[in-house]
Amino acid sequence: MSSSASTNNSTPAAFGPTDAGGEDSTSNDGWRSGGLPALRAELDRIDNTVHDLLMQRAEIVEYVARSGKPAAFRPGREASIIRRLLGRHRGALPPVALVRIWRELLAGTTTMQGGFSLSVCDPDHGAPLTQLAREHFGALTPLRSYGSAGQALADVSQGVASVAVLPYPSDIDNWWVALLHHEPRLHIIGRLPFWKPRPDGAPTAQAVVVASTPPDASGEDQSFLGMECDSDVSRARLSSELSGAGLKPETMVLVRQQGSPVANVLVEIEGHLSDDDARLGRLGVVLRRPVVLGSYAVPVAGPAR
C-alpha cells in the first residue's frame, strides 16, 4: 500500500464528532477566523483525504479481483451499498448527489476488475435508454447502441458486451419471450432508473439490465417469472394460482400470438426468486415449469434534489 494511501485517513478535525450539546468537540477557529483562503485550504485538505481513501478502496478492489470470484458486477451488492449510505446520510449534500457519486465510483471499480461494456436497445428519439445507461453505469463506460433488443442481447450472448440495457418488458416490448428458451441462459439483473422520483430533465424511461450471470439479492427485490400457458388462460386464473402457491404477483404481461395455442406470460413477483423455489412446482396452469427470468433491486425513493 502506498504511503499516500495510508495517511490522512482520519475524520477531518473541523468536521469531527459533536458533543452532547451539538458543538464540534474540537476547535475550528483556525479556519473560521482565517477567512476564505483558510476555508479553501481546509477544502483542499479534505479533498486529499477523500482521494487517499478512494485509492485505498481501489487497492482493496484489486485484491478482490485477484480472489477469483466469478463476476465483477454485482448489482444487488451495489444497491445495498447505496441504500446503506443513504440511511446514514445527513447534512446539506443532496441525496441524489450521493447516489451519483457512488454510481461513478462503482462503475470505475467494476471496470478495474475486467473490461466492462454496455449494449443498449434505444430506438426512440432522444436516446432515453442510453441516458439511463450512462447515469447508472458511468459516463465513460464503453457503450454500443442498437435499434433492436435482439442485437443487444446477441452482444451479451457472444461476450461482446457485459450487459444489455433494454426497454422495460411489456406486451409491445416483448423481447423477454426469447429468454424463455434461450441457451445459454440470460438473466434480468437490474432495473433502471435506480433513483426515484426523477429530477427535472432526467430521463423518465424505464429499462431493465440483462446479463449472462444470474442476479444477486439486495435485500429488497422483485423477480420476473416467465410462463407458457394455454392461449385462452385468463389473468384472473393466473393471479389466483400464483397467490395460491404463495407467490405475490405485482404486474402481469400476457402475450397471445394469433393462431398459436400457447400464451406467453411475464409476472413480477415480490421478493428474490431462485430456480429451485418449491412454489414454482405448485402452478397447475402452466404447460411447463416456469422460468425465473431474473430479479432486480427495488429502486430507492428520495427527494428529487
mmCIF file with all atom_site columns, N, CA and C in Angstrom, residues 182-243:
data_model
loop_
_atom_site.group_PDB
_atom_site.id
_atom_site.type_symbol
_atom_site.label_atom_id
_atom_site.label_alt_id
_atom_site.label_comp_id
_atom_site.label_asym_id
_atom_site.label_entity_id
_atom_site.label_seq_id
_atom_site.pdbx_PDB_ins_code
_atom_site.Cartn_x
_atom_site.Cartn_y
_atom_site.Cartn_z
_atom_site.occupancy
_atom_site.B_iso_or_equiv
_atom_site.pdbx_formal_charge
_atom_site.auth_seq_id
_atom_site.auth_comp_id
_atom_site.auth_asym_id
_atom_site.auth_atom_id
_atom_site.pdbx_PDB_model_num
ATOM 1   N N  . HIS A 1 182 ? -33.867 -19.391 -24.187 1.00 0.00 ? 182 HIS A N  1
ATOM 2   C CA . HIS A 1 182 ? -32.514 -19.013 -24.598 1.00 0.00 ? 182 HIS A CA 1
ATOM 3   C C  . HIS A 1 182 ? -31.477 -19.875 -23.891 1.00 0.00 ? 182 HIS A C  1
ATOM 4   N N  . GLU A 1 183 ? -30.553 -20.430 -24.680 1.00 0.00 ? 183 GLU A N  1
ATOM 5   C CA . GLU A 1 183 ? -29.421 -21.181 -24.146 1.00 0.00 ? 183 GLU A CA 1
ATOM 6   C C  . GLU A 1 183 ? -28.138 -20.694 -24.800 1.00 0.00 ? 183 GLU A C  1
ATOM 7   N N  . PRO A 1 184 ? -27.100 -20.407 -24.016 1.00 0.00 ? 184 PRO A N  1
ATOM 8   C CA . PRO A 1 184 ? -27.114 -20.388 -22.552 1.00 0.00 ? 184 PRO A CA 1
ATOM 9   C C  . PRO A 1 184 ? -28.020 -19.282 -22.021 1.00 0.00 ? 184 PRO A C  1
ATOM 10  N N  . ARG A 1 185 ? -28.450 -19.425 -20.797 1.00 0.00 ? 185 ARG A N  1
ATOM 11  C CA . ARG A 1 185 ? -29.443 -18.532 -20.243 1.00 0.00 ? 185 ARG A CA 1
ATOM 12  C C  . ARG A 1 185 ? -28.928 -17.109 -20.097 1.00 0.00 ? 185 ARG A C  1
ATOM 13  N N  . LEU A 1 186 ? -29.853 -16.191 -20.271 1.00 0.00 ? 186 LEU A N  1
ATOM 14  C CA . LEU A 1 186 ? -29.617 -14.789 -19.957 1.00 0.00 ? 186 LEU A CA 1
ATOM 15  C C  . LEU A 1 186 ? -30.583 -14.399 -18.849 1.00 0.00 ? 186 LEU A C  1
ATOM 16  N N  . HIS A 1 187 ? -30.172 -13.449 -18.011 1.00 0.00 ? 187 HIS A N  1
ATOM 17  C CA . HIS A 1 187 ? -30.938 -13.105 -16.821 1.00 0.00 ? 187 HIS A CA 1
ATOM 18  C C  . HIS A 1 187 ? -31.161 -11.598 -16.730 1.00 0.00 ? 187 HIS A C  1
ATOM 19  N N  . ILE A 1 188 ? -32.349 -11.208 -16.290 1.00 0.00 ? 188 ILE A N  1
ATOM 20  C CA . ILE A 1 188 ? -32.599 -9.824  -15.916 1.00 0.00 ? 188 ILE A CA 1
ATOM 21  C C  . ILE A 1 188 ? -31.977 -9.622  -14.539 1.00 0.00 ? 188 ILE A C  1
ATOM 22  N N  . ILE A 1 189 ? -31.103 -8.633  -14.412 1.00 0.00 ? 189 ILE A N  1
ATOM 23  C CA . ILE A 1 189 ? -30.378 -8.453  -13.155 1.00 0.00 ? 189 ILE A CA 1
ATOM 24  C C  . ILE A 1 189 ? -30.530 -7.057  -12.562 1.00 0.00 ? 189 ILE A C  1
ATOM 25  N N  . GLY A 1 190 ? -31.235 -6.153  -13.236 1.00 0.00 ? 190 GLY A N  1
ATOM 26  C CA . GLY A 1 190 ? -31.368 -4.803  -12.702 1.00 0.00 ? 190 GLY A CA 1
ATOM 27  C C  . GLY A 1 190 ? -32.511 -4.047  -13.347 1.00 0.00 ? 190 GLY A C  1
ATOM 28  N N  . ARG A 1 191 ? -32.907 -2.983  -12.690 1.00 0.00 ? 191 ARG A N  1
ATOM 29  C CA . ARG A 1 191 ? -33.940 -2.086  -13.205 1.00 0.00 ? 191 ARG A CA 1
ATOM 30  C C  . ARG A 1 191 ? -33.413 -0.660  -13.158 1.00 0.00 ? 191 ARG A C  1
ATOM 31  N N  . LEU A 1 192 ? -33.707 0.094   -14.211 1.00 0.00 ? 192 LEU A N  1
ATOM 32  C CA . LEU A 1 192 ? -33.311 1.497   -14.296 1.00 0.00 ? 192 LEU A CA 1
ATOM 33  C C  . LEU A 1 192 ? -34.543 2.364   -14.546 1.00 0.00 ? 192 LEU A C  1
ATOM 34  N N  . PRO A 1 193 ? -34.564 3.573   -13.972 1.00 0.00 ? 193 PRO A N  1
ATOM 35  C CA . PRO A 1 193 ? -33.540 4.182   -13.117 1.00 0.00 ? 193 PRO A CA 1
ATOM 36  C C  . PRO A 1 193 ? -33.614 3.649   -11.695 1.00 0.00 ? 193 PRO A C  1
ATOM 37  N N  . PHE A 1 194 ? -32.490 3.745   -10.984 1.00 0.00 ? 194 PHE A N  1
ATOM 38  C CA . PHE A 1 194 ? -32.441 3.254   -9.619  1.00 0.00 ? 194 PHE A CA 1
ATOM 39  C C  . PHE A 1 194 ? -32.884 4.314   -8.622  1.00 0.00 ? 194 PHE A C  1
ATOM 40  N N  . TRP A 1 195 ? -32.937 5.583   -9.057  1.00 0.00 ? 195 TRP A N  1
ATOM 41  C CA . TRP A 1 195 ? -33.316 6.675   -8.162  1.00 0.00 ? 195 TRP A CA 1
ATOM 42  C C  . TRP A 1 195 ? -34.675 7.234   -8.579  1.00 0.00 ? 195 TRP A C  1
ATOM 43  N N  . LYS A 1 196 ? -35.598 7.309   -7.608  1.00 0.00 ? 196 LYS A N  1
ATOM 44  C CA . LYS A 1 196 ? -36.919 7.905   -7.832  1.00 0.00 ? 196 LYS A CA 1
ATOM 45  C C  . LYS A 1 196 ? -37.234 8.818   -6.654  1.00 0.00 ? 196 LYS A C  1
ATOM 46  N N  . PRO A 1 197 ? -38.025 9.902   -6.909  1.00 0.00 ? 197 PRO A N  1
ATOM 47  C CA . PRO A 1 197 ? -38.557 10.386  -8.182  1.00 0.00 ? 197 PRO A CA 1
ATOM 48  C C  . PRO A 1 197 ? -37.471 11.029  -9.027  1.00 0.00 ? 197 PRO A C  1
ATOM 49  N N  . ARG A 1 198 ? -37.785 11.306  -10.273 1.00 0.00 ? 198 ARG A N  1
ATOM 50  C CA . ARG A 1 198 ? -36.784 11.825  -11.192 1.00 0.00 ? 198 ARG A CA 1
ATOM 51  C C  . ARG A 1 198 ? -36.711 13.343  -11.135 1.00 0.00 ? 198 ARG A C  1
ATOM 52  N N  . PRO A 1 199 ? -35.504 13.904  -11.048 1.00 0.00 ? 199 PRO A N  1
ATOM 53  C CA . PRO A 1 199 ? -35.368 15.363  -11.106 1.00 0.00 ? 199 PRO A CA 1
ATOM 54  C C  . PRO A 1 199 ? -35.753 15.888  -12.486 1.00 0.00 ? 199 PRO A C  1
ATOM 55  N N  . ASP A 1 200 ? -36.078 17.165  -12.564 1.00 0.00 ? 200 ASP A N  1
ATOM 56  C CA . ASP A 1 200 ? -36.405 17.787  -13.854 1.00 0.00 ? 200 ASP A CA 1
ATOM 57  C C  . ASP A 1 200 ? -35.264 17.579  -14.841 1.00 0.00 ? 200 ASP A C  1
ATOM 58  N N  . GLY A 1 201 ? -35.614 17.152  -16.050 1.00 0.00 ? 201 GLY A N  1
ATOM 59  C CA . GLY A 1 201 ? -34.621 16.959  -17.098 1.00 0.00 ? 201 GLY A CA 1
ATOM 60  C C  . GLY A 1 201 ? -33.994 15.590  -17.140 1.00 0.00 ? 201 GLY A C  1
ATOM 61  N N  . ALA A 1 202 ? -34.188 14.780  -16.104 1.00 0.00 ? 202 ALA A N  1
ATOM 62  C CA . ALA A 1 202 ? -33.637 13.418  -16.095 1.00 0.00 ? 202 ALA A CA 1
ATOM 63  C C  . ALA A 1 202 ? -34.519 12.513  -16.940 1.00 0.00 ? 202 ALA A C  1
ATOM 64  N N  . PRO A 1 203 ? -33.940 11.492  -17.589 1.00 0.00 ? 203 PRO A N  1
ATOM 65  C CA . PRO A 1 203 ? -34.752 10.577  -18.394 1.00 0.00 ? 203 PRO A CA 1
ATOM 66  C C  . PRO A 1 203 ? -35.780 9.856   -17.524 1.00 0.00 ? 203 PRO A C  1
ATOM 67  N N  . THR A 1 204 ? -36.989 9.733   -18.028 1.00 0.00 ? 204 THR A N  1
ATOM 68  C CA . THR A 1 204 ? -38.072 9.099   -17.276 1.00 0.00 ? 204 THR A CA 1
ATOM 69  C C  . THR A 1 204 ? -38.418 7.715   -17.811 1.00 0.00 ? 204 THR A C  1
ATOM 70  N N  . ALA A 1 205 ? -37.728 7.269   -18.853 1.00 0.00 ? 205 ALA A N  1
ATOM 71  C CA . ALA A 1 205 ? -37.985 5.937   -19.404 1.00 0.00 ? 205 ALA A CA 1
ATOM 72  C C  . ALA A 1 205 ? -37.663 4.870   -18.364 1.00 0.00 ? 205 ALA A C  1
ATOM 73  N N  . GLN A 1 206 ? -38.241 3.689   -18.555 1.00 0.00 ? 206 GLN A N  1
ATOM 74  C CA . GLN A 1 206 ? -37.997 2.554   -17.677 1.00 0.00 ? 206 GLN A CA 1
ATOM 75  C C  . GLN A 1 206 ? -37.248 1.478   -18.469 1.00 0.00 ? 206 GLN A C  1
ATOM 76  N N  . ALA A 1 207 ? -36.294 0.830   -17.833 1.00 0.00 ? 207 ALA A N  1
ATOM 77  C CA . ALA A 1 207 ? -35.477 -0.166  -18.524 1.00 0.00 ? 207 ALA A CA 1
ATOM 78  C C  . ALA A 1 207 ? -35.077 -1.269  -17.560 1.00 0.00 ? 207 ALA A C  1
ATOM 79  N N  . VAL A 1 208 ? -34.608 -2.371  -18.125 1.00 0.00 ? 208 VAL A N  1
ATOM 80  C CA . VAL A 1 208 ? -34.017 -3.443  -17.325 1.00 0.00 ? 208 VAL A CA 1
ATOM 81  C C  . VAL A 1 208 ? -32.634 -3.745  -17.874 1.00 0.00 ? 208 VAL A C  1
ATOM 82  N N  . VAL A 1 209 ? -31.839 -4.409  -17.038 1.00 0.00 ? 209 VAL A N  1
ATOM 83  C CA . VAL A 1 209 ? -30.477 -4.781  -17.387 1.00 0.00 ? 209 VAL A CA 1
ATOM 84  C C  . VAL A 1 209 ? -30.421 -6.298  -17.494 1.00 0.00 ? 209 VAL A C  1
ATOM 85  N N  . VAL A 1 210 ? -29.837 -6.798  -18.579 1.00 0.00 ? 210 VAL A N  1
ATOM 86  C CA . VAL A 1 210 ? -29.750 -8.239  -18.828 1.00 0.00 ? 210 VAL A CA 1
ATOM 87  C C  . VAL A 1 210 ? -28.283 -8.631  -18.924 1.00 0.00 ? 210 VAL A C  1
ATOM 88  N N  . ALA A 1 211 ? -27.941 -9.775  -18.317 1.00 0.00 ? 211 ALA A N  1
ATOM 89  C CA . ALA A 1 211 ? -26.566 -10.267 -18.336 1.00 0.00 ? 211 ALA A CA 1
ATOM 90  C C  . ALA A 1 211 ? -26.573 -11.782 -18.440 1.00 0.00 ? 211 ALA A C  1
ATOM 91  N N  . SER A 1 212 ? -25.400 -12.351 -18.670 1.00 0.00 ? 212 SER A N  1
ATOM 92  C CA . SER A 1 212 ? -25.279 -13.809 -18.733 1.00 0.00 ? 212 SER A CA 1
ATOM 93  C C  . SER A 1 212 ? -25.114 -14.431 -17.352 1.00 0.00 ? 212 SER A C  1
ATOM 94  N N  . THR A 1 213 ? -24.868 -13.590 -16.347 1.00 0.00 ? 213 THR A N  1
ATOM 95  C CA . THR A 1 213 ? -24.732 -14.075 -14.971 1.00 0.00 ? 213 THR A CA 1
ATOM 96  C C  . THR A 1 213 ? -26.029 -13.830 -14.212 1.00 0.00 ? 213 THR A C  1
ATOM 97  N N  . PRO A 1 214 ? -26.394 -14.711 -13.291 1.00 0.00 ? 214 PRO A N  1
ATOM 98  C CA . PRO A 1 214 ? -27.643 -14.525 -12.546 1.00 0.00 ? 214 PRO A CA 1
ATOM 99  C C  . PRO A 1 214 ? -27.553 -13.357 -11.575 1.00 0.00 ? 214 PRO A C  1
ATOM 100 N N  . PRO A 1 215 ? -28.699 -12.817 -11.170 1.00 0.00 ? 215 PRO A N  1
ATOM 101 C CA . PRO A 1 215 ? -28.696 -11.683 -10.240 1.00 0.00 ? 215 PRO A CA 1
ATOM 102 C C  . PRO A 1 215 ? -28.344 -12.118 -8.825  1.00 0.00 ? 215 PRO A C  1
ATOM 103 N N  . ASP A 1 216 ? -27.882 -11.157 -8.043  1.00 0.00 ? 216 ASP A N  1
ATOM 104 C CA . ASP A 1 216 ? -27.647 -11.395 -6.616  1.00 0.00 ? 216 ASP A CA 1
ATOM 105 C C  . ASP A 1 216 ? -28.667 -10.585 -5.825  1.00 0.00 ? 216 ASP A C  1
ATOM 106 N N  . ALA A 1 217 ? -29.115 -11.132 -4.727  1.00 0.00 ? 217 ALA A N  1
ATOM 107 C CA . ALA A 1 217 ? -30.147 -10.487 -3.926  1.00 0.00 ? 217 ALA A CA 1
ATOM 108 C C  . ALA A 1 217 ? -29.604 -9.237  -3.236  1.00 0.00 ? 217 ALA A C  1
ATOM 109 N N  . SER A 1 218 ? -30.460 -8.218  -3.127  1.00 0.00 ? 218 SER A N  1
ATOM 110 C CA . SER A 1 218 ? -30.068 -6.968  -2.470  1.00 0.00 ? 218 SER A CA 1
ATOM 111 C C  . SER A 1 218 ? -30.722 -6.800  -1.111  1.00 0.00 ? 218 SER A C  1
ATOM 112 N N  . GLY A 1 219 ? -31.694 -7.647  -0.788  1.00 0.00 ? 219 GLY A N  1
ATOM 113 C CA . GLY A 1 219 ? -32.435 -7.500  0.458   1.00 0.00 ? 219 GLY A CA 1
ATOM 114 C C  . GLY A 1 219 ? -33.819 -6.936  0.260   1.00 0.00 ? 219 GLY A C  1
ATOM 115 N N  . GLU A 1 220 ? -34.043 -6.268  -0.866  1.00 0.00 ? 220 GLU A N  1
ATOM 116 C CA . GLU A 1 220 ? -35.371 -5.749  -1.234  1.00 0.00 ? 220 GLU A CA 1
ATOM 117 C C  . GLU A 1 220 ? -35.484 -5.852  -2.751  1.00 0.00 ? 220 GLU A C  1
ATOM 118 N N  . ASP A 1 221 ? -36.130 -6.913  -3.217  1.00 0.00 ? 221 ASP A N  1
ATOM 119 C CA . ASP A 1 221 ? -36.082 -7.242  -4.635  1.00 0.00 ? 221 ASP A CA 1
ATOM 120 C C  . ASP A 1 221 ? -37.457 -7.586  -5.197  1.00 0.00 ? 221 ASP A C  1
ATOM 121 N N  . GLN A 1 222 ? -37.540 -7.528  -6.527  1.00 0.00 ? 222 GLN A N  1
ATOM 122 C CA . GLN A 1 222 ? -38.665 -8.016  -7.298  1.00 0.00 ? 222 GLN A CA 1
ATOM 123 C C  . GLN A 1 222 ? -38.118 -9.000  -8.331  1.00 0.00 ? 222 GLN A C  1
ATOM 124 N N  . SER A 1 223 ? -38.882 -10.050 -8.646  1.00 0.00 ? 223 SER A N  1
ATOM 125 C CA . SER A 1 223 ? -38.426 -11.054 -9.615  1.00 0.00 ? 223 SER A CA 1
ATOM 126 C C  . SER A 1 223 ? -39.358 -11.113 -10.806 1.00 0.00 ? 223 SER A C  1
ATOM 127 N N  . PHE A 1 224 ? -38.813 -11.572 -11.926 1.00 0.00 ? 224 PHE A N  1
ATOM 128 C CA . PHE A 1 224 ? -39.590 -11.811 -13.142 1.00 0.00 ? 224 PHE A CA 1
ATOM 129 C C  . PHE A 1 224 ? -39.735 -13.316 -13.341 1.00 0.00 ? 224 PHE A C  1
ATOM 130 N N  . LEU A 1 225 ? -40.961 -13.754 -13.514 1.00 0.00 ? 225 LEU A N  1
ATOM 131 C CA . LEU A 1 225 ? -41.267 -15.164 -13.737 1.00 0.00 ? 225 LEU A CA 1
ATOM 132 C C  . LEU A 1 225 ? -41.925 -15.307 -15.106 1.00 0.00 ? 225 LEU A C  1
ATOM 133 N N  . GLY A 1 226 ? -41.326 -16.122 -15.969 1.00 0.00 ? 226 GLY A N  1
ATOM 134 C CA . GLY A 1 226 ? -41.877 -16.359 -17.305 1.00 0.00 ? 226 GLY A CA 1
ATOM 135 C C  . GLY A 1 226 ? -42.603 -17.689 -17.355 1.00 0.00 ? 226 GLY A C  1
ATOM 136 N N  . MET A 1 227 ? -43.766 -17.708 -18.021 1.00 0.00 ? 227 MET A N  1
ATOM 137 C CA . MET A 1 227 ? -44.578 -18.923 -18.080 1.00 0.00 ? 227 MET A CA 1
ATOM 138 C C  . MET A 1 227 ? -45.159 -19.105 -19.474 1.00 0.00 ? 227 MET A C  1
ATOM 139 N N  . GLU A 1 228 ? -45.422 -20.369 -19.814 1.00 0.00 ? 228 GLU A N  1
ATOM 140 C CA . GLU A 1 228 ? -46.151 -20.717 -21.024 1.00 0.00 ? 228 GLU A CA 1
ATOM 141 C C  . GLU A 1 228 ? -47.445 -21.403 -20.605 1.00 0.00 ? 228 GLU A C  1
ATOM 142 N N  . CYS A 1 229 ? -48.562 -20.891 -21.117 1.00 0.00 ? 229 CYS A N  1
ATOM 143 C CA . CYS A 1 229 ? -49.880 -21.396 -20.741 1.00 0.00 ? 229 CYS A CA 1
ATOM 144 C C  . CYS A 1 229 ? -50.732 -21.588 -21.989 1.00 0.00 ? 229 CYS A C  1
ATOM 145 N N  . ASP A 1 230 ? -51.886 -22.227 -21.818 1.00 0.00 ? 230 ASP A N  1
ATOM 146 C CA . ASP A 1 230 ? -52.850 -22.303 -22.914 1.00 0.00 ? 230 ASP A CA 1
ATOM 147 C C  . ASP A 1 230 ? -53.255 -20.899 -23.326 1.00 0.00 ? 230 ASP A C  1
ATOM 148 N N  . SER A 1 231 ? -53.487 -20.726 -24.611 1.00 0.00 ? 231 SER A N  1
ATOM 149 C CA . SER A 1 231 ? -53.748 -19.388 -25.131 1.00 0.00 ? 231 SER A CA 1
ATOM 150 C C  . SER A 1 231 ? -55.014 -18.749 -24.563 1.00 0.00 ? 231 SER A C  1
ATOM 151 N N  . ASP A 1 232 ? -55.942 -19.560 -24.061 1.00 0.00 ? 232 ASP A N  1
ATOM 152 C CA . ASP A 1 232 ? -57.181 -19.000 -23.534 1.00 0.00 ? 232 ASP A CA 1
ATOM 153 C C  . ASP A 1 232 ? -57.136 -18.755 -22.030 1.00 0.00 ? 232 ASP A C  1
ATOM 154 N N  . VAL A 1 233 ? -55.960 -18.848 -21.420 1.00 0.00 ? 233 VAL A N  1
ATOM 155 C CA . VAL A 1 233 ? -55.858 -18.635 -19.988 1.00 0.00 ? 233 VAL A CA 1
ATOM 156 C C  . VAL A 1 233 ? -56.231 -17.192 -19.643 1.00 0.00 ? 233 VAL A C  1
ATOM 157 N N  . SER A 1 234 ? -56.860 -17.009 -18.508 1.00 0.00 ? 234 SER A N  1
ATOM 158 C CA . SER A 1 234 ? -57.271 -15.667 -18.093 1.00 0.00 ? 234 SER A CA 1
ATOM 159 C C  . SER A 1 234 ? -56.309 -15.111 -17.045 1.00 0.00 ? 234 SER A C  1
ATOM 160 N N  . ARG A 1 235 ? -56.256 -13.791 -16.960 1.00 0.00 ? 235 ARG A N  1
ATOM 161 C CA . ARG A 1 235 ? -55.426 -13.153 -15.940 1.00 0.00 ? 235 ARG A CA 1
ATOM 162 C C  . ARG A 1 235 ? -55.918 -13.506 -14.531 1.00 0.00 ? 235 ARG A C  1
ATOM 163 N N  . ALA A 1 236 ? -57.239 -13.606 -14.398 1.00 0.00 ? 236 ALA A N  1
ATOM 164 C CA . ALA A 1 236 ? -57.796 -13.918 -13.084 1.00 0.00 ? 236 ALA A CA 1
ATOM 165 C C  . ALA A 1 236 ? -57.334 -15.289 -12.608 1.00 0.00 ? 236 ALA A C  1
ATOM 166 N N  . ARG A 1 237 ? -57.333 -16.280 -13.518 1.00 0.00 ? 237 ARG A N  1
ATOM 167 C CA . ARG A 1 237 ? -56.903 -17.615 -13.120 1.00 0.00 ? 237 ARG A CA 1
ATOM 168 C C  . ARG A 1 237 ? -55.418 -17.634 -12.782 1.00 0.00 ? 237 ARG A C  1
ATOM 169 N N  . LEU A 1 238 ? -54.632 -16.928 -13.598 1.00 0.00 ? 238 LEU A N  1
ATOM 170 C CA . LEU A 1 238 ? -53.203 -16.859 -13.323 1.00 0.00 ? 238 LEU A CA 1
ATOM 171 C C  . LEU A 1 238 ? -52.938 -16.230 -11.963 1.00 0.00 ? 238 LEU A C  1
ATOM 172 N N  . SER A 1 239 ? -53.601 -15.125 -11.676 1.00 0.00 ? 239 SER A N  1
ATOM 173 C CA . SER A 1 239 ? -53.405 -14.448 -10.391 1.00 0.00 ? 239 SER A CA 1
ATOM 174 C C  . SER A 1 239 ? -53.813 -15.349 -9.234  1.00 0.00 ? 239 SER A C  1
ATOM 175 N N  . SER A 1 240 ? -54.915 -16.078 -9.410  1.00 0.00 ? 240 SER A N  1
ATOM 176 C CA . SER A 1 240 ? -55.400 -16.971 -8.362  1.00 0.00 ? 240 SER A CA 1
ATOM 177 C C  . SER A 1 240 ? -54.401 -18.091 -8.082  1.00 0.00 ? 240 SER A C  1
ATOM 178 N N  . GLU A 1 241 ? -53.861 -18.689 -9.146  1.00 0.00 ? 241 GLU A N  1
ATOM 179 C CA . GLU A 1 241 ? -52.908 -19.788 -8.958  1.00 0.00 ? 241 GLU A CA 1
ATOM 180 C C  . GLU A 1 241 ? -51.600 -19.296 -8.333  1.00 0.00 ? 241 GLU A C  1
ATOM 181 N N  . LEU A 1 242 ? -51.146 -18.139 -8.757  1.00 0.00 ? 242 LEU A N  1
ATOM 182 C CA . LEU A 1 242 ? -49.916 -17.590 -8.194  1.00 0.00 ? 242 LEU A CA 1
ATOM 183 C C  . LEU A 1 242 ? -50.086 -17.309 -6.700  1.00 0.00 ? 242 LEU A C  1
ATOM 184 N N  . SER A 1 243 ? -51.183 -16.660 -6.361  1.00 0.00 ? 243 SER A N  1
ATOM 185 C CA . SER A 1 243 ? -51.433 -16.351 -4.957  1.00 0.00 ? 243 SER A CA 1
ATOM 186 C C  . SER A 1 243 ? -51.591 -17.622 -4.138  1.00 0.00 ? 243 SER A C  1
#
